[in-house]
Structures are given as C-alpha cells and as structure tokens.
Tab-separated table of C-alpha atoms and ligand atoms in Angstrom:
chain	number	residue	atom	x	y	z
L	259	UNK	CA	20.925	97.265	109.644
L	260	UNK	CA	22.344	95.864	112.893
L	261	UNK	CA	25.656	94.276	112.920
L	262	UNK	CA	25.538	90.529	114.277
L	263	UNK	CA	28.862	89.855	115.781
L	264	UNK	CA	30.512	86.590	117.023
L	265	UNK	CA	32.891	87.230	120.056
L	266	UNK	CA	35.318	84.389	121.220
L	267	UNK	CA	33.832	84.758	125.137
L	268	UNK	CA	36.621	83.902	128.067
L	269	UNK	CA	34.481	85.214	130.726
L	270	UNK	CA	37.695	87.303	131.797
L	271	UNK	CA	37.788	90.950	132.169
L	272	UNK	CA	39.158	91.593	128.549
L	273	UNK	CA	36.624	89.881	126.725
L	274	UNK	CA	33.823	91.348	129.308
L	275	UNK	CA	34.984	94.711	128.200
L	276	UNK	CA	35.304	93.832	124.386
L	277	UNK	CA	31.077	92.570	124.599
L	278	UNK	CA	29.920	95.508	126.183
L	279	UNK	CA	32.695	97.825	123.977
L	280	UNK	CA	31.188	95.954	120.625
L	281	UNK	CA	28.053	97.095	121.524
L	282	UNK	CA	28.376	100.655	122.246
L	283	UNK	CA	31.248	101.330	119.230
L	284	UNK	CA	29.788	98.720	116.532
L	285	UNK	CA	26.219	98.967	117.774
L	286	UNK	CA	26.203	95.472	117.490
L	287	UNK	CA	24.035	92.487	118.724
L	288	UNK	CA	26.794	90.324	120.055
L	289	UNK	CA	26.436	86.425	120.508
L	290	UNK	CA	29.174	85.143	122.902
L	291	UNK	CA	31.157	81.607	121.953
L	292	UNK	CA	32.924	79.757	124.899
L	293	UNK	CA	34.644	76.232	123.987
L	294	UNK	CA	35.971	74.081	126.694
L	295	UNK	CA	38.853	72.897	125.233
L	296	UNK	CA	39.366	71.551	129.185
L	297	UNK	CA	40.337	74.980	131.241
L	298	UNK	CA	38.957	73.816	134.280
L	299	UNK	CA	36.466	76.688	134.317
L	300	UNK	CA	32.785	77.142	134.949
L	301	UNK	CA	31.375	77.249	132.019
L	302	UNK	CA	27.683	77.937	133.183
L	303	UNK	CA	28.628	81.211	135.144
L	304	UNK	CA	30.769	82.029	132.296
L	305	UNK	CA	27.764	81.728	130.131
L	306	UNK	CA	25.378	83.617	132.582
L	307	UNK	CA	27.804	86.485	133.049
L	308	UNK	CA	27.873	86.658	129.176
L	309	UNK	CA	23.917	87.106	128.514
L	310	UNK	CA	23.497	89.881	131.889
L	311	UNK	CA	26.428	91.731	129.817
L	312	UNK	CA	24.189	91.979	126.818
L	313	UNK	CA	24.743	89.125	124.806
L	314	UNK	CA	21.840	88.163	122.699
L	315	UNK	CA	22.749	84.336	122.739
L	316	UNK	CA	25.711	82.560	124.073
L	317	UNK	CA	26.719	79.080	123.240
L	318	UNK	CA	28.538	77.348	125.249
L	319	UNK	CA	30.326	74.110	123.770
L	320	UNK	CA	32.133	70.978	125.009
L	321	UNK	CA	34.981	70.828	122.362
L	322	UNK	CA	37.528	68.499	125.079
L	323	UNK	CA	37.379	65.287	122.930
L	324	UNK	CA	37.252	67.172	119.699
L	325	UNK	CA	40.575	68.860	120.532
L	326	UNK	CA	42.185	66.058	122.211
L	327	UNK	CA	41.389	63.887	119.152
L	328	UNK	CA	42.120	66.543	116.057
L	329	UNK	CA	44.446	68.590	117.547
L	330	UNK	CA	46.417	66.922	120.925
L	331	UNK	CA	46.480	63.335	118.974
L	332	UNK	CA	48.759	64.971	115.879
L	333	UNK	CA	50.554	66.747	118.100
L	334	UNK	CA	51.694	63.687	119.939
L	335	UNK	CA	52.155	61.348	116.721
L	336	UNK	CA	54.573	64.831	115.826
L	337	UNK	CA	56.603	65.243	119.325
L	338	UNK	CA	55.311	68.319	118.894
L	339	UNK	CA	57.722	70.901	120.857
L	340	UNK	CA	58.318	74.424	119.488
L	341	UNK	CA	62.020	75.484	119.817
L	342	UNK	CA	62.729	71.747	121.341
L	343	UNK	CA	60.556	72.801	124.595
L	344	UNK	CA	56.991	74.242	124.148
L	345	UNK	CA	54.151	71.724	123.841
L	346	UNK	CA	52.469	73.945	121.278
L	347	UNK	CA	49.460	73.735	123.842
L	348	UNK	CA	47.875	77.061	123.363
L	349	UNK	CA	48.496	76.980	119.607
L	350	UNK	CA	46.617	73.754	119.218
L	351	UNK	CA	43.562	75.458	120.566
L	352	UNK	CA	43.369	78.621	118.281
L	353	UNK	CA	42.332	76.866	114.945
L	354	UNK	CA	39.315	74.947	116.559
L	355	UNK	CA	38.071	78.515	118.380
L	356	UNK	CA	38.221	79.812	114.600
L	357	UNK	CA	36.325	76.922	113.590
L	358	UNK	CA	33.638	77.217	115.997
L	359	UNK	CA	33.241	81.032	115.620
L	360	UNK	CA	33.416	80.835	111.963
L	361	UNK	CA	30.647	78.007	112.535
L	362	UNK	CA	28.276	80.125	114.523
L	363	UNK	CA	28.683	83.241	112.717
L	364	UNK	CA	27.328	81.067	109.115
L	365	UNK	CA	24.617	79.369	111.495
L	366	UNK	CA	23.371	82.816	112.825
L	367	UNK	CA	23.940	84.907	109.764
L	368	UNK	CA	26.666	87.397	111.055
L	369	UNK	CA	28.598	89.912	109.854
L	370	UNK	CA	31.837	89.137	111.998
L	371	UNK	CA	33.984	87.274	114.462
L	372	UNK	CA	35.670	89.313	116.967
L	373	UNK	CA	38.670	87.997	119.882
L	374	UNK	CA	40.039	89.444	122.548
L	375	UNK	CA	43.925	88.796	121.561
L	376	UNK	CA	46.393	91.895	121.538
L	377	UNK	CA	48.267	93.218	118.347
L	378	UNK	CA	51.330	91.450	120.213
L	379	UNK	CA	50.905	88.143	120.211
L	380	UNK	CA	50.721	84.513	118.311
L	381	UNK	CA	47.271	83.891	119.051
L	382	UNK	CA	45.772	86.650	116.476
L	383	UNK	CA	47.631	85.254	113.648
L	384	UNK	CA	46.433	81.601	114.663
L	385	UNK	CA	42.851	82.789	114.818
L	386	UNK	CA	42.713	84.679	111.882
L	387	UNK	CA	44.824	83.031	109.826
L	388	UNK	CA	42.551	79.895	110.078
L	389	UNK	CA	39.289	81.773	109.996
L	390	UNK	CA	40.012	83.532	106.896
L	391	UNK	CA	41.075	80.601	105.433
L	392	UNK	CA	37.951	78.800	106.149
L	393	UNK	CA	35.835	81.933	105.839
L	394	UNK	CA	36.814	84.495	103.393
L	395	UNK	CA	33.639	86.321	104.129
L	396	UNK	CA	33.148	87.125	107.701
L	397	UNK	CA	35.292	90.044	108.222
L	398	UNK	CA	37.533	89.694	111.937
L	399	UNK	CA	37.377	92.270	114.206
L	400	UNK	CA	40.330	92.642	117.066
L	401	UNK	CA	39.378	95.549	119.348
L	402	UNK	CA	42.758	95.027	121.292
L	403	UNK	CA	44.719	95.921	118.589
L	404	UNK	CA	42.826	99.215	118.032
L	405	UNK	CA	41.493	100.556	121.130
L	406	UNK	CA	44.941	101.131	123.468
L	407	UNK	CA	43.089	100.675	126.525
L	408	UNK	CA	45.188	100.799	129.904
L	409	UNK	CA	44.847	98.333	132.372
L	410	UNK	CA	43.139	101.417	134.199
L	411	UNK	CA	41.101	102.633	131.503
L	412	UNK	CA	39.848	99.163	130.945
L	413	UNK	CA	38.966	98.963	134.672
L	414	UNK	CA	37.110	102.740	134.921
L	415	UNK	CA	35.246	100.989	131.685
L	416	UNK	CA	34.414	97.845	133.344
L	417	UNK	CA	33.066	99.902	136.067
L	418	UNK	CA	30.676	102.442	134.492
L	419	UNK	CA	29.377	99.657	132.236
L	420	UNK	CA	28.366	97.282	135.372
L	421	UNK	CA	30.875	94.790	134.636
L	422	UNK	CA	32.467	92.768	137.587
L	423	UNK	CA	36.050	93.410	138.420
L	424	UNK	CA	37.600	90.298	139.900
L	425	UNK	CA	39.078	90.869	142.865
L	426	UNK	CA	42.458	89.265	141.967
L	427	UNK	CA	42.304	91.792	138.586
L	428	UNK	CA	45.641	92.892	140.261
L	429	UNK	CA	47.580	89.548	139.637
L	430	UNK	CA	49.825	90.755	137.074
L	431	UNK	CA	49.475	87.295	135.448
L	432	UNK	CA	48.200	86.463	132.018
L	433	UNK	CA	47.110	82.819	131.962
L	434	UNK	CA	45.408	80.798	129.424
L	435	UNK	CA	44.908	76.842	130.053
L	436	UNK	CA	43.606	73.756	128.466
L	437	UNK	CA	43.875	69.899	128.464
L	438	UNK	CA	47.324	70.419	127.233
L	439	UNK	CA	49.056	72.585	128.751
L	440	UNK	CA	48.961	75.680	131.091
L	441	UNK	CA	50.919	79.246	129.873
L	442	UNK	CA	51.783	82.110	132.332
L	443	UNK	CA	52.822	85.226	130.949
L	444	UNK	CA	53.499	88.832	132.684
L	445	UNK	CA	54.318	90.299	135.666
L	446	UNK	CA	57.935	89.446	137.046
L	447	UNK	CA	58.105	86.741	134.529
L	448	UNK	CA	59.211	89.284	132.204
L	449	UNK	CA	62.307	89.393	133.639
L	450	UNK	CA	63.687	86.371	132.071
L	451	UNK	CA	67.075	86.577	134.425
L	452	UNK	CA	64.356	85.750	137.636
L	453	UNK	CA	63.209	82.132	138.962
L	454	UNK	CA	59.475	82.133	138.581
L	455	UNK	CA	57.905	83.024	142.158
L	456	UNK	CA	56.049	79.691	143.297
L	457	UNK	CA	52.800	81.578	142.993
L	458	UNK	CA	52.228	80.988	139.030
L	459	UNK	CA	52.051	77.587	139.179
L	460	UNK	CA	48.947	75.495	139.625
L	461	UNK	CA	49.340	72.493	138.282
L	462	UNK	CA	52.486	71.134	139.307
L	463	UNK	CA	54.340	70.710	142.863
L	464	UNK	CA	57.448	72.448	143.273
L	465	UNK	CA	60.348	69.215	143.209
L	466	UNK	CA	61.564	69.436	147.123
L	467	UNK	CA	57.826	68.818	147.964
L	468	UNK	CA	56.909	66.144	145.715
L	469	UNK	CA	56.391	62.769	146.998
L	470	UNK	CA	59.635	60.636	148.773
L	471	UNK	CA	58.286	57.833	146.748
L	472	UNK	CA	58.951	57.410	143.399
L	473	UNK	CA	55.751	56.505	141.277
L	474	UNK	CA	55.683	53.918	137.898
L	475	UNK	CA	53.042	54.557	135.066
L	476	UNK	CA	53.088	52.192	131.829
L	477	UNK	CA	51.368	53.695	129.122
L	478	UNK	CA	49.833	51.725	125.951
L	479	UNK	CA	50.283	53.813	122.618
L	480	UNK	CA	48.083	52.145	119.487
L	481	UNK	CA	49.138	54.055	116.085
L	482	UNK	CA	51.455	56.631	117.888
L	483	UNK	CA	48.354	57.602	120.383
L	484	UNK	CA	48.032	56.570	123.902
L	485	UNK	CA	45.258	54.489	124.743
L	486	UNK	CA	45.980	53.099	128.542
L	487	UNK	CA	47.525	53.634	131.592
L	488	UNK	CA	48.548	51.256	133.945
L	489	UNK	CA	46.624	48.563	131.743
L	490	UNK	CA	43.062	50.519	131.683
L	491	UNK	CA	42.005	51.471	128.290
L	492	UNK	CA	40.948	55.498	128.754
L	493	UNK	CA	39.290	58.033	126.604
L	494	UNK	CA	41.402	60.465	125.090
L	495	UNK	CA	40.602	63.208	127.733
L	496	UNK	CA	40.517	61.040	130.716
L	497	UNK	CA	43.627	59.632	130.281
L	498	UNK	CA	45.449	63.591	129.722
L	499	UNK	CA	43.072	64.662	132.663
L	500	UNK	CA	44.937	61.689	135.045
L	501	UNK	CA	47.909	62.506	133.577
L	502	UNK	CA	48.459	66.111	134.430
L	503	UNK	CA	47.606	65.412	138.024
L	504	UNK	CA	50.158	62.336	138.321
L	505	UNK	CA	52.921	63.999	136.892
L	506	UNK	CA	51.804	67.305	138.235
L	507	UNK	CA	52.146	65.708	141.616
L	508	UNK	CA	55.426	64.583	141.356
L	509	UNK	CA	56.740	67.770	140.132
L	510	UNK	CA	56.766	67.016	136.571
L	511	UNK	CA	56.288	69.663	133.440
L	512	UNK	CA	57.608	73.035	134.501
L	513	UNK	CA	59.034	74.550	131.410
L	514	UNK	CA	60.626	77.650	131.575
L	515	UNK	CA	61.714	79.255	127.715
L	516	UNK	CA	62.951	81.909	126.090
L	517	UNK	CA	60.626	82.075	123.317
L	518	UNK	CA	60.678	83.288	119.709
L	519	UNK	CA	57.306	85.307	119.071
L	520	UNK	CA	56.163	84.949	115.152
L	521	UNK	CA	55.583	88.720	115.432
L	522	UNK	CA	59.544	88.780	116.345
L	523	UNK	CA	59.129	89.503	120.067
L	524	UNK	CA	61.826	87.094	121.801
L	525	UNK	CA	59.643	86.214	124.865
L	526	UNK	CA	60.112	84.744	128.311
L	527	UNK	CA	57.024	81.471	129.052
L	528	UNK	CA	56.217	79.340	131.609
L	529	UNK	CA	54.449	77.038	130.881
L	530	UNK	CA	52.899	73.606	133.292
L	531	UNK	CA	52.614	70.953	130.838
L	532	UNK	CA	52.678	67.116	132.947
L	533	UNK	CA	50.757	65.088	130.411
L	534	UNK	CA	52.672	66.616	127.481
L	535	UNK	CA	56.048	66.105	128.909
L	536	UNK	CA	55.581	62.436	129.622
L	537	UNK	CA	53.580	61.616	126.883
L	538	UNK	CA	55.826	62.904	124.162
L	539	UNK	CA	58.937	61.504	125.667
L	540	UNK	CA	57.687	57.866	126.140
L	541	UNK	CA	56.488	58.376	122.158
L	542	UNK	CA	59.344	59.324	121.273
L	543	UNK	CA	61.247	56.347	122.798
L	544	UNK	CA	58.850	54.187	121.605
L	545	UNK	CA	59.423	55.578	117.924
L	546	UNK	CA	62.712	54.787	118.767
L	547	UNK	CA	62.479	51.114	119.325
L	548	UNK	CA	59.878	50.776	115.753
L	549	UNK	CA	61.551	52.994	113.412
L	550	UNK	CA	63.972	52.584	111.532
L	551	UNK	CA	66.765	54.989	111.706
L	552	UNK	CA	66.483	56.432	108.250
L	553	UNK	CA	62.888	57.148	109.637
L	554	UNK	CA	63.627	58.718	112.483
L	555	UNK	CA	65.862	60.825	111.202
L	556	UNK	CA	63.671	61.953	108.560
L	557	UNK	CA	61.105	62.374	110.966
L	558	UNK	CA	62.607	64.246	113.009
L	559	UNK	CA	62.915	66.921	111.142
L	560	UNK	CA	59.170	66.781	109.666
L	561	UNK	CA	58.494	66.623	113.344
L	562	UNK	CA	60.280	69.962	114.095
L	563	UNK	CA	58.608	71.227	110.445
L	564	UNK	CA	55.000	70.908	112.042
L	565	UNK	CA	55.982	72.463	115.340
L	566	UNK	CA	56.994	75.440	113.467
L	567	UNK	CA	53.817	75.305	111.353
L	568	UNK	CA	51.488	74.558	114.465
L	569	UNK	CA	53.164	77.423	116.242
L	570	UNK	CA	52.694	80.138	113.709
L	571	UNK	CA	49.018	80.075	113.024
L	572	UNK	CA	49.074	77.774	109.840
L	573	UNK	CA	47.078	74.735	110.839
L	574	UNK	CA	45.057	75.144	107.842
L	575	UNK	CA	47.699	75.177	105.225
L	576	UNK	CA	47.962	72.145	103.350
L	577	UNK	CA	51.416	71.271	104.181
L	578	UNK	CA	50.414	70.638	107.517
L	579	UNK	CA	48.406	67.951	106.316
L	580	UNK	CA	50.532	66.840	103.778
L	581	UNK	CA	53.042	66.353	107.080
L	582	UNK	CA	50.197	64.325	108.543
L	583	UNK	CA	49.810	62.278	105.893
L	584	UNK	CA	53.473	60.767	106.133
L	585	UNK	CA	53.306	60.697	110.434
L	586	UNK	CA	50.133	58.685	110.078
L	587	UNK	CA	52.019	56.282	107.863
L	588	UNK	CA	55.309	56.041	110.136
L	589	UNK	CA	53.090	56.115	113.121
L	590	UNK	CA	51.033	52.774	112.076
L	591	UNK	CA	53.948	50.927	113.527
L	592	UNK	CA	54.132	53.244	116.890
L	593	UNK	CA	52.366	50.157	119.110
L	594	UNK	CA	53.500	48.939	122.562
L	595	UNK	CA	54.038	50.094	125.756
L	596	UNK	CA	56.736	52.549	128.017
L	597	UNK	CA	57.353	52.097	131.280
L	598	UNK	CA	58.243	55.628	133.043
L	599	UNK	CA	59.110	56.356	136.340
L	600	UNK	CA	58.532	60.283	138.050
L	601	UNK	CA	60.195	61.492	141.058
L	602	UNK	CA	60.905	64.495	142.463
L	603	UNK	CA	60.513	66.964	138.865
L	604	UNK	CA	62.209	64.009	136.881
L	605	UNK	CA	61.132	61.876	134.459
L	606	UNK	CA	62.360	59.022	133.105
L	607	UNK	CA	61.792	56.202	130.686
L	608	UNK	CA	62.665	53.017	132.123
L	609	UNK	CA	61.603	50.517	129.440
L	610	UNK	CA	59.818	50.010	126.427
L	611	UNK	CA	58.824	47.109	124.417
L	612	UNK	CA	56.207	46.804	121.193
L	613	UNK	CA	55.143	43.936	118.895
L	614	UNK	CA	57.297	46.018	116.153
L	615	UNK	CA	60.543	46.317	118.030
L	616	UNK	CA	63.541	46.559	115.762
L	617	UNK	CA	65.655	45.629	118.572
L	618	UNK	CA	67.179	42.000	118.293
L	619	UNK	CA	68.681	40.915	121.490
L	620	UNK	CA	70.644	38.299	119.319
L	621	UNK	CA	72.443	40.602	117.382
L	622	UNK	CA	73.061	43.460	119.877
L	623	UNK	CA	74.177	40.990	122.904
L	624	UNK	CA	77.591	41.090	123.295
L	625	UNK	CA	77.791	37.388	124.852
L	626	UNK	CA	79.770	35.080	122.475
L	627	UNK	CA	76.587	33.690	120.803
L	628	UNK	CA	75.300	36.703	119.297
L	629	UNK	CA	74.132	36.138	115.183
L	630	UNK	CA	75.871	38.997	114.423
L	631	UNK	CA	78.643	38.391	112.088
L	632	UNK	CA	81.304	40.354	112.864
L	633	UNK	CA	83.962	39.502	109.938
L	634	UNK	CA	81.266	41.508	107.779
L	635	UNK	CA	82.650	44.567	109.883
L	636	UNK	CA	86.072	44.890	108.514
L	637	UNK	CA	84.554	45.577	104.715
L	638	UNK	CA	82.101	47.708	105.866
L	639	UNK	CA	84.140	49.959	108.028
L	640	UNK	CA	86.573	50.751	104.814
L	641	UNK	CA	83.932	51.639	102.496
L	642	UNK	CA	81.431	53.569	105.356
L	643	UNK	CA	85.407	55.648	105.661
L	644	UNK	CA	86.209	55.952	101.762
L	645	UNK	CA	85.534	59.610	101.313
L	646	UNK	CA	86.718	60.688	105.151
L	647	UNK	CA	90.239	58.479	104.258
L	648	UNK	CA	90.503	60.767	100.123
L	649	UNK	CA	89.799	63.872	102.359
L	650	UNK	CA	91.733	63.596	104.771
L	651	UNK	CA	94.766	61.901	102.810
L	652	UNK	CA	94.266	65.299	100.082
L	653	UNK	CA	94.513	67.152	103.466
L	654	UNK	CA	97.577	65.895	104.907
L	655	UNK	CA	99.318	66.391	100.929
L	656	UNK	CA	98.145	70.417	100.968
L	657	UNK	CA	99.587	71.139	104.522
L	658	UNK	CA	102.950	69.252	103.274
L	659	UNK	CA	102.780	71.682	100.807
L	660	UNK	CA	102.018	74.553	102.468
L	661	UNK	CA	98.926	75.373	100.802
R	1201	LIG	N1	53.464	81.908	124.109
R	1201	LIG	C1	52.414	80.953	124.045
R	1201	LIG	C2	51.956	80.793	122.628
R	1201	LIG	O1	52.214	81.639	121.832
R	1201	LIG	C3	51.305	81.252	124.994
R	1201	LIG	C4	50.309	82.272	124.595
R	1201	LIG	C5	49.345	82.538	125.682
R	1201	LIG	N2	48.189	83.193	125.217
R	1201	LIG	C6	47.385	83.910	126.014
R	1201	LIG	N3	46.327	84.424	125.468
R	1201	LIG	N4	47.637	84.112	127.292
R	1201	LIG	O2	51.354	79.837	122.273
C-alpha cells in the first residue's frame, strides 16, 4: 500500500527537496502543511509551488491568532526570555506545527509526519517531542537527519527534479520568522567574535539611522496581556504586527546571544524581536507595581522555569501547564497601563500606573507627612539582623582565636 505522508511545507529549498525526496525514497503520496504563524510570506505561491512539486493536497492555514493567543499570550504573562535574552519566538511556533500536522495526518488517514529540521538543532526535539506526545501513532520522519545532503548535492537534486533554485540560494543565511520574533543563523554569524554585517537584519533600523525624534507608546495590559496601544483596543495580532514596525523603526530588538543548544551545541543567534522586547519589559514593570514582592520573587523564577521548558521542546508536558496555572492566577492582577519611550535602539519605561498598584505615595514620600511610621523601624531592623549579628559576633570570637 502507498504511504500517505504529512510534510511541514516552508516553500524553501529544503523542504522542496524533502517533497520530491519523500516521493522517490518512501514512494509516498505527500500532502504539504503550511501555517502562517505571521512570516510575512506568500502563502498562495507557497501553496502552488507545493502541488506542481507533486503534492497530492496542500493545506494552507491561517494559525496568526491561534499562536498569538495560545502560545505569544503565555509567553508574555511568563517574561518569557531563554538565558535572560531570547524571546523563545521560534520555540513557541514548533508545538502548534506538530499540532496541525498531527491534525491532518488523523483527518487524511496517514502513515506519517515528516519536517525539514536537521539532526542539529532545537526545533526537531520541539516538533517531535509534542507530536509524539499527542500522537503516539503516526511515526515522524526527519530526512535531514538521515540523508547528509551537501548544500551542492541538494542543489544538483533540486535541479534534475525541476525544482526552482532561488536565486539568493547563495545567502549563507538560515532564517525562520513569525509574529514574534525573527532568527538568523549561519554564515559569518558563526563567528561569534564578529558584529553582525547590516545585511541580516530586516526588521529593525540600525540605531545611528533611527529617527532624531524620540517616539511615546502607552500600552493597556488586561490579565498580564496587552490589549491597546495608544488608547485603541487591538486584536492580538494587530497590535504585535504595529508593534514590530514601531519599535523596529526606532532601532529597537536586536539581540545578539551566545546560546545554549538543548542538543549541547553553544550557539551564536541573532535574533529581531521589537514587539517582544517592549512588550515583556513594560509587563514586567507593570508586575512590578501589582505584585507583591514575595510574588515576584517567586515568579521569577517560575518565569525562568517555563523559558527553559518552552525552549526545550516540552510544551506538552504537564508542568508547563501546571506553571500556567499559577501565572494565570498572579497575572489576574497584571491591569493598567506603561508608558515607554524608544529612541535611537533604546527603550525605556517611563511610567506605569494600574488600578492594583501597590505603590502608596503616602508611605514612600519622603516629605514630613508621610503615614509611614518610622519608630516601627528601630524593632524591625534588630530582629530582620538577628542571625547576621550571632554570625558575625561567632565570627569575630573564632578569628580571636585563631581558628
Ligand atoms: N536558536 C533558535 C531556537 O532554537 C532559532 C532556531 C531557528 N530555526 C530555524 N529553523 N532556522 O529557537
């Protein structure tokens, strides 16, 4: 019997070569998946290209307000930022291609899902990890892993099988984009001791030719999620959409990392990320002025906890959730609005203020009225220093001593 296979589709040259390669090695009928998660590509000649390579069907789905709402809102309520930097931005997407495969392979009766990802990388583990998890059955296939193709090869393939070579197929780039974020790999960028040539970025200005002017945004968050900007109520995408190019204008969300691979691989990324930069930083300050700080303490470590999660493929396991279901709680408080102000690659939060502040200009002024009492210091500052005083007392006895 035929194999039915799934492939995740990119329209790139890799995954052009996998659909024709599936069908010659696997002698497989291969039906083509492409998501727009929001990678600014055309999605109709993607899906054209797909069916005159063979494809028996190709679907072709709009999954921008499904990620922004599962996957980019969590991510936001988390400060989500692996190693303190990374916006988790192509790891956010991997577990919703899974789904979708895993959801067209039941629909259609197949055997198998198939990607394009190398033996390398993050993004196998992410895929697989959640399609196994929600589909024990369908076996995965990764081609990349197995075939060692050169770039070459691939291209002498690409060419006796009729498939179109871009013409920029020599950009040594590796580039894979979304609502959230934008990650450049390869090339010169592998020598993490070199400034990025101006060339990989897209979506951001370089600072010395952003704008003279600064430029003010306020953004509304409702339940640790941001609803409006500048005082118009947006859908989830819209509002990420406006906010990439704003900050992206002014030079905003160029992150350059040294990066730890889960496979072990310590790995130089650049990454263009506007909307996540400012987003998460005017959450987190606005966490700041809600929370307690026995909360954001704690939270900041179940913050860091998901990151790590997100980042290594394990969406689906149900401590991830369990994490959600105490940020969702903290988060009901996370209302009210930050004021931030971009200019020239810099951000900054410039004010804040929510119907659950914690802050109590009466008690922090330091004018002579304030309702703070301060004779309640004295006895607090001698027990808050009870141990430190025994420690440091046993201390000062021992080096007496000589011990
Ligand atoms: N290092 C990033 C991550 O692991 C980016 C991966 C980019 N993936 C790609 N297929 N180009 O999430």
């Amino acid at each position: 019997m035929t194999k039915k296979i799934v492939l995740a589709y990119s329209g790139g040259l890799d995954t052009s070569v996998l659909l024709k390669w599936l069908q010659q090695k696997y002698e497989a009928e291969v039906i083509t998946v492409t998501l727009d998660v929001g990678q600014r590509e055309d999605l109709k000649a993607i899906g054209e290209k797909a069916e005159s390579l063979g494809a028996i069907k190709h679907y072709s789905i709009d999954a921008k307000d499904e990620f922004a709402r599962k996957y980019v809102f969590p991510a936001i309520k988390a400060n989500a930022l692996y190693e303190g930097k990374y916006p988790v931005s192509t790891a956010l997407s991997r577990p919703l291609i899974a789904e979708k495969l895993v959801e067209v392979a039941e629909k259609e009766g197949a055997d198998a899902i198939a990607h394009g990802c190398t033996g390398k990388g993050n993004d196998q583990v992410r895929i697989e990890v959640s399609a196994r998890a929600l589909a024990p059955e369908i076996d995965v296939i990764a081609p990349v892993r197995e075939w060692n193709m050169t770039r070459d090869a691939e291209i002498k393939f690409a060419e006796e099988n009729g498939i179109p070579v871009p013409v920029d197929v020599d950009k040594p780039y590796s580039v894979d984009q979304n609502l959230w974020g934008r990650s450049v790999e390869c090339g010169v960028l592998e020598h993490p001791d070199v400034e990025p040539p101006e060339e990989v970025y897209e979506w951001t200005v370089p600072p010395e030719k952003a704008p003279d002017k600064p430029e003010y945004l306020t953004i509304r968050f409702e339940e640790g999620v941001p609803i409006a900007l500048n005082g118009e109520e947006m859908s989830p995408v819209s509002l990420i959409e406006a906010l990439n190019s704003l900050a992206g204008k002014h030079g905003v969300g160029r992150i350059d990392h040294m990066e730890d691979r889960l496979v072990g691989i310590k790995s130089r990324e650049i990454y263009e990320c506007p909307a996540a930069t400012v987003i998460i930083e005017a959450h987190r300050d606005l966490e700041k002025l809600v929370l307690t700080r026995h909360e954001v303490y704690f939270k900041q470590q179940v913050d860091g906890l998901w990151s790590i999660l997100v980042y290594t493929g394990l969406w689906m396991d149900p401590l991830r959730m369990d994490l959600d279901a105490f940020i969702d709680e903290a988060e009901r408080r996370v209302c009210g609005e930050v004021r931030v102000k971009l200019y020239k690659g810099a951000l900054h939060v410039v004010g804040r203020s929510s119907p659950f502040s914690l802050y109590d200009l009466d008690l922090a002024t330091y004018d002579i009225e304030s309702t703070f009492d301060q004779s309640s210091s004295a006895g607090f500052i001698e027990l808050w220093g009870l141990q430190t005083r025994i420690a440091n007392a046993l201390k000062r006895i021992g080096e007496k001593a000589g011990v």
